[in-house]
XYZ file of C-alpha atoms in Angstrom:
386
model
C 3.046 -141.391 85.140
C 2.116 -143.825 82.346
C 4.740 -144.786 79.814
C 4.123 -145.416 76.131
C 4.389 -149.166 76.721
C 1.869 -149.081 79.586
C -0.415 -146.892 77.465
C -0.339 -149.409 74.610
C -0.757 -152.434 76.871
C -3.756 -150.847 78.597
C -5.754 -150.675 75.383
C -4.628 -154.139 74.339
C -5.932 -155.537 77.650
C -9.203 -153.652 77.319
C -9.678 -155.001 73.797
C -8.976 -158.542 74.990
C -11.442 -158.112 77.856
C -14.171 -156.922 75.464
C -13.571 -159.888 73.172
C -13.627 -162.384 76.034
C -16.832 -160.970 77.536
C -18.550 -160.953 74.147
C -17.540 -164.576 73.577
C -18.747 -165.739 76.992
C -22.116 -163.993 76.684
C -23.011 -164.936 73.108
C -26.388 -166.464 74.015
C -27.381 -163.619 76.364
C -26.418 -160.973 73.806
C -28.558 -162.650 71.147
C -31.668 -162.542 73.312
C -31.152 -159.143 74.932
C -28.734 -156.603 73.371
C -29.017 -154.386 76.447
C -26.877 -156.875 78.393
C -23.900 -156.259 76.141
C -24.498 -152.535 76.210
C -24.449 -152.495 80.014
C -21.265 -154.566 80.197
C -19.445 -152.427 77.637
C -20.534 -149.339 79.566
C -18.900 -150.747 82.719
C -15.673 -151.454 80.821
C -15.701 -147.917 79.391
C -16.198 -146.516 82.901
C -13.214 -148.525 84.158
C -11.068 -147.227 81.295
C -12.218 -143.669 81.980
C -11.316 -144.051 85.671
C -7.786 -145.233 84.769
C -7.310 -142.306 82.385
C -8.596 -139.825 84.965
C -6.200 -141.182 87.576
C -3.266 -140.922 85.175
C -4.146 -137.326 84.287
C -4.265 -136.394 87.976
C -0.643 -137.503 88.482
C 1.974 -134.711 88.600
C 3.731 -134.213 85.282
C 7.453 -133.547 84.847
C 8.524 -129.928 84.583
C 9.529 -130.396 80.938
C 6.505 -132.593 80.114
C 8.791 -135.607 79.496
C 10.715 -134.023 76.616
C 14.176 -134.649 78.113
C 13.265 -138.280 78.711
C 12.119 -138.612 75.097
C 15.155 -136.964 73.405
C 17.668 -138.675 75.751
C 18.940 -135.838 77.948
C 19.845 -136.201 81.626
C 19.873 -139.130 83.984
C 16.203 -140.001 83.393
C 16.500 -140.459 79.623
C 14.555 -143.421 78.254
C 16.308 -146.409 76.791
C 13.533 -147.025 74.250
C 10.282 -145.449 73.135
C 8.188 -147.648 75.396
C 9.735 -146.072 78.523
C 8.814 -142.488 77.613
C 5.892 -140.562 79.139
C 2.636 -140.835 77.182
C -0.249 -138.410 78.004
C -3.820 -139.689 77.566
C -5.159 -136.492 75.967
C -6.760 -133.202 76.935
C -10.202 -132.127 78.154
C -13.022 -132.784 75.695
C -14.236 -129.654 73.882
C -17.934 -130.477 74.183
C -17.710 -130.691 77.979
C -16.620 -127.074 78.428
C -20.003 -125.406 77.842
C -21.365 -123.579 80.907
C -24.936 -124.677 81.634
C -26.044 -121.342 83.109
C -25.421 -119.540 79.817
C -27.502 -122.001 77.779
C -30.310 -121.711 80.349
C -30.127 -117.928 79.926
C -30.479 -118.335 76.144
C -33.584 -120.467 76.722
C -35.118 -117.689 78.814
C -34.217 -115.101 76.165
C -35.905 -117.234 73.497
C -38.986 -117.425 75.740
C -38.973 -113.629 76.059
C -38.493 -113.120 72.324
C -41.608 -115.100 71.457
C -43.663 -113.054 73.940
C -42.166 -109.924 72.412
C -43.378 -111.109 68.996
C -46.819 -111.884 70.402
C -47.026 -108.256 71.490
C -47.315 -108.446 75.292
C -45.078 -105.422 75.877
C -46.768 -103.434 73.095
C -50.146 -104.141 74.672
C -49.065 -102.735 78.037
C -47.486 -99.703 76.369
C -50.753 -99.088 74.514
C -52.700 -99.433 77.765
C -50.358 -96.945 79.391
C -50.840 -94.493 76.518
C -54.628 -94.782 76.720
C -54.509 -94.418 80.510
C -52.485 -91.202 80.302
C -54.883 -89.771 77.695
C -57.908 -90.679 79.791
C -59.256 -92.733 76.884
C -60.131 -95.799 78.997
C -62.235 -96.073 82.146
C -59.460 -96.724 84.658
C -58.823 -94.531 87.677
C -57.832 -96.060 91.012
C -57.981 -99.853 90.649
C -55.075 -102.289 90.833
C -54.612 -102.139 87.068
C -54.465 -98.336 87.070
C -51.966 -98.312 89.925
C -49.883 -100.943 88.110
C -49.800 -98.792 84.968
C -48.605 -95.833 87.069
C -45.772 -97.871 88.562
C -44.929 -99.319 85.162
C -44.415 -95.782 83.876
C -42.337 -94.626 86.860
C -39.959 -97.604 86.612
C -39.448 -97.246 82.883
C -36.285 -95.152 83.271
C -34.591 -97.919 85.288
C -35.130 -100.726 82.775
C -33.458 -101.887 79.619
C -35.188 -100.245 76.688
C -36.978 -101.948 73.817
C -33.964 -101.176 71.639
C -31.729 -103.030 74.116
C -34.022 -106.049 73.999
C -34.198 -106.105 70.197
C -30.405 -105.821 69.948
C -29.968 -108.729 72.376
C -32.363 -110.896 70.352
C -30.379 -110.058 67.243
C -27.005 -110.814 68.811
C -27.903 -114.070 70.568
C -30.713 -115.515 68.431
C -30.118 -113.799 65.088
C -33.739 -112.637 64.806
C -34.581 -109.231 63.402
C -32.467 -106.884 61.295
C -29.320 -104.816 61.709
C -26.478 -105.282 64.161
C -26.661 -106.966 67.531
C -26.139 -105.273 70.881
C -22.884 -103.317 71.034
C -22.629 -103.486 67.212
C -21.811 -107.189 67.546
C -22.134 -109.873 64.874
C -25.662 -111.345 64.714
C -25.993 -115.082 65.336
C -27.465 -115.909 61.948
C -27.005 -119.682 62.334
C -29.212 -120.188 65.397
C -32.569 -120.610 63.652
C -31.500 -123.301 61.190
C -29.545 -125.199 63.859
C -32.522 -125.055 66.224
C -34.820 -126.388 63.496
C -32.346 -129.161 62.715
C -32.053 -130.306 66.338
C -35.813 -130.334 66.936
C -36.356 -132.216 63.689
C -33.757 -134.856 64.566
C -35.191 -135.372 68.068
C -38.697 -135.750 66.643
C -37.455 -138.078 63.877
C -35.601 -140.224 66.420
C -38.784 -140.845 68.392
C -40.893 -141.381 65.286
C -38.417 -144.072 64.222
C -38.518 -145.602 67.691
C -42.327 -145.764 67.727
C -42.318 -147.427 64.308
C -39.684 -149.961 65.378
C -41.637 -150.807 68.542
C -44.754 -151.539 66.474
C -43.384 -153.592 63.594
C -40.965 -155.789 65.557
C -41.742 -158.648 67.880
C -39.282 -157.742 70.626
C -39.730 -154.245 71.957
C -36.391 -154.300 73.806
C -34.361 -154.524 70.586
C -32.365 -151.499 69.483
C -34.421 -148.719 67.909
C -33.912 -147.513 64.343
C -33.136 -143.934 65.451
C -29.587 -142.630 65.125
C -28.056 -141.357 68.364
C -25.106 -139.916 66.469
C -27.233 -137.597 64.312
C -29.198 -136.320 67.308
C -26.012 -135.801 69.302
C -24.215 -134.026 66.473
C -27.116 -131.648 65.785
C -27.430 -130.917 69.526
C -23.713 -130.257 69.915
C -23.743 -127.996 66.851
C -26.536 -125.922 68.395
C -24.942 -125.843 71.838
C -21.544 -124.831 70.481
C -23.208 -122.125 68.401
C -24.637 -120.599 71.584
C -21.406 -120.952 73.525
C -19.933 -117.609 72.474
C -23.104 -115.599 71.879
C -24.272 -116.132 75.472
C -21.555 -113.984 77.052
C -22.034 -110.369 78.116
C -25.090 -108.781 79.705
C -27.462 -111.584 78.672
C -27.875 -113.016 82.191
C -28.754 -109.661 83.759
C -30.977 -108.600 80.861
C -33.082 -111.763 80.835
C -33.631 -111.578 84.621
C -34.834 -107.990 84.342
C -37.046 -108.625 81.312
C -38.539 -111.759 82.920
C -39.509 -109.557 85.866
C -40.943 -107.038 83.398
C -42.998 -109.751 81.695
C -44.393 -110.865 85.044
C -45.289 -107.272 85.911
C -47.060 -106.855 82.579
C -49.244 -109.890 83.263
C -50.089 -108.673 86.753
C -51.386 -105.467 85.153
C -53.298 -107.242 82.393
C -54.787 -109.726 84.850
C -56.022 -106.985 87.212
C -59.766 -107.065 87.764
C -60.420 -103.504 86.542
C -58.446 -104.120 83.323
C -60.247 -107.389 82.618
C -63.633 -105.780 83.256
C -62.715 -103.016 80.829
C -62.484 -105.522 77.965
C -64.892 -108.161 79.246
C -61.999 -110.612 79.422
C -61.666 -113.741 81.532
C -57.874 -113.610 81.877
C -54.773 -111.663 80.894
C -54.363 -113.476 77.563
C -57.865 -112.427 76.538
C -56.865 -108.830 77.247
C -53.771 -109.227 75.065
C -55.815 -110.610 72.173
C -58.498 -107.929 72.514
C -55.993 -105.048 72.494
C -54.086 -106.492 69.526
C -57.295 -106.818 67.524
C -58.908 -103.534 68.555
C -55.923 -101.158 68.467
C -53.349 -102.865 66.226
C -55.643 -104.731 63.812
C -53.338 -107.762 63.893
C -53.852 -111.369 62.962
C -53.425 -113.266 66.204
C -50.529 -115.705 66.526
C -50.757 -115.940 70.296
C -51.271 -119.671 70.648
C -48.490 -121.007 68.354
C -46.011 -118.353 69.475
C -46.667 -119.068 73.147
C -46.238 -122.808 72.624
C -43.007 -122.147 70.709
C -41.826 -120.095 73.700
C -42.572 -122.828 76.247
C -41.370 -125.838 74.246
C -38.355 -124.024 72.794
C -37.192 -123.024 76.262
C -37.615 -126.628 77.466
C -35.459 -127.919 74.606
C -32.705 -125.376 75.269
C -32.777 -126.124 79.001
C -32.280 -129.808 78.164
C -29.226 -128.911 76.097
C -27.758 -127.060 79.084
C -27.459 -130.401 80.928
C -24.768 -132.959 79.960
C -27.422 -135.387 78.644
C -26.344 -134.892 75.033
C -22.948 -136.506 75.833
C -24.471 -139.772 77.107
C -23.124 -142.691 75.079
C -25.275 -145.562 76.367
C -28.339 -145.946 74.157
C -30.797 -146.925 76.888
C -29.800 -143.990 79.107
C -29.683 -141.610 76.144
C -33.217 -142.580 75.109
C -34.482 -142.209 78.682
C -32.998 -138.718 78.953
C -34.087 -137.689 75.447
C -37.661 -138.674 76.247
C -37.923 -135.468 78.293
C -37.931 -133.326 75.127
C -39.540 -135.777 72.692
C -42.946 -134.111 72.818
C -41.654 -130.511 73.241
C -39.528 -130.888 70.089
C -42.464 -132.323 68.117
C -44.763 -129.583 69.367
C -42.234 -126.846 68.584
C -41.944 -128.074 64.982
C -45.728 -128.237 64.641
C -46.183 -124.699 65.978
C -43.337 -123.287 63.881
C -44.686 -125.080 60.816
C -48.088 -123.433 61.292
C -46.337 -120.045 61.157
C -44.193 -121.113 58.178
C -41.017 -120.710 60.250
C -39.879 -124.329 59.857
C -40.576 -127.479 57.873
C -40.791 -131.037 59.150
C -38.179 -133.282 57.572
C -37.580 -137.014 57.489
C -33.924 -136.710 56.503
C -31.112 -137.721 58.847
C -28.704 -135.523 56.924
C -26.590 -133.178 59.014
C -26.081 -129.512 58.214
C -22.726 -128.726 56.583
C -20.889 -125.859 58.210
C -20.644 -123.932 54.933
C -24.333 -124.174 53.972
C -26.346 -121.003 54.485
C -29.762 -122.642 54.447
C -30.800 -126.311 54.825
C -32.796 -127.975 52.088
C -36.519 -128.208 52.838
C -36.615 -125.582 55.615
C -39.076 -122.752 55.172
C -37.812 -119.202 55.324
C -38.664 -117.373 58.557
C -40.718 -114.203 58.582
C -39.052 -110.847 58.164
C -38.550 -110.269 61.892
C -37.492 -113.877 62.509
C -35.206 -114.025 59.474
C -31.478 -114.135 60.275
C -29.790 -111.733 57.848
C -26.563 -113.110 56.388
C -25.419 -109.631 55.340
C -25.832 -106.387 57.237
C -25.453 -102.732 56.354
C -22.603 -100.864 58.036
C -21.902 -97.220 57.173
C -23.972 -97.552 54.001
C -22.167 -100.644 52.732
C -23.342 -104.258 52.532
C -21.184 -106.763 54.416
């Protein structure tokens, strides 16, 4: 059990150690800043180990209150002899990774929903039942039969749309179970991708214009971390409920759809080389739609990669070299997501390091999403706007 005096002396000793190390390594720090960063990281790890050991010690039944106010035989003679806790668990370390991974899968499914994969299979099933297409006993025909028979066991399209609305804020109306839609997700997701891309653009520029490539980059770790934590905390509470089960079932449904569309008899019917060609052909022929397959599919893949990265504790890394190494994993996915979203007018690329205030409804310079992608700030309940 650490006392207030021991608590104070610990940080005084750590500060003296930092000052002494910095003074002894002045020449090394001037030539290679990473040396100082590594040494300070070791000191921080030592301090963290001491704090963790203190927190693992059993605490008094009254938390040290009697000792502080001077009651009983263990009362302290001065303030320095009283019990001093080191703090509580950090808020940003309490996010469950499996729920963020589930959100990434749901985002992946949403983009395929917007492409029209499920609508294409439903249209194929309708044409098959009417006898309007030349399918009879091939693997595609048998897959359409099974798809129809299993329909009663699955979540419905309405369930999927409600889940997208609740977790991602896309669409209109209420979320699943008449829950509050997550209207902040889209702008926070844009902000995080923009800050990751801006960080690496700044790093590439700094590597080119400076003589020593190992010097610190211009990019701000704090802005990237804050935007990532804002997004992750936003998803913390919307990822409860039936999301995990729903995304597993719908991922299986998506796989089944592509098995049907990639069947030889279905591809021959449309003269297609693969399942994606079948999707495009059906959307053009029967829905008369402008194809957004390529950008939407890339948004699905890269967006899921970014959200999976957020599920790991990488965003809490404080050492710049390690943070940059970990962030490199999503450098290109974030840039590609912005480029794809920009082509659909769902996001704008920004060069500002400004964070998003909590009370701002829409960031400056961000394009409005389409009607289905637009998070609605007010919803209609019982005929009234809220």
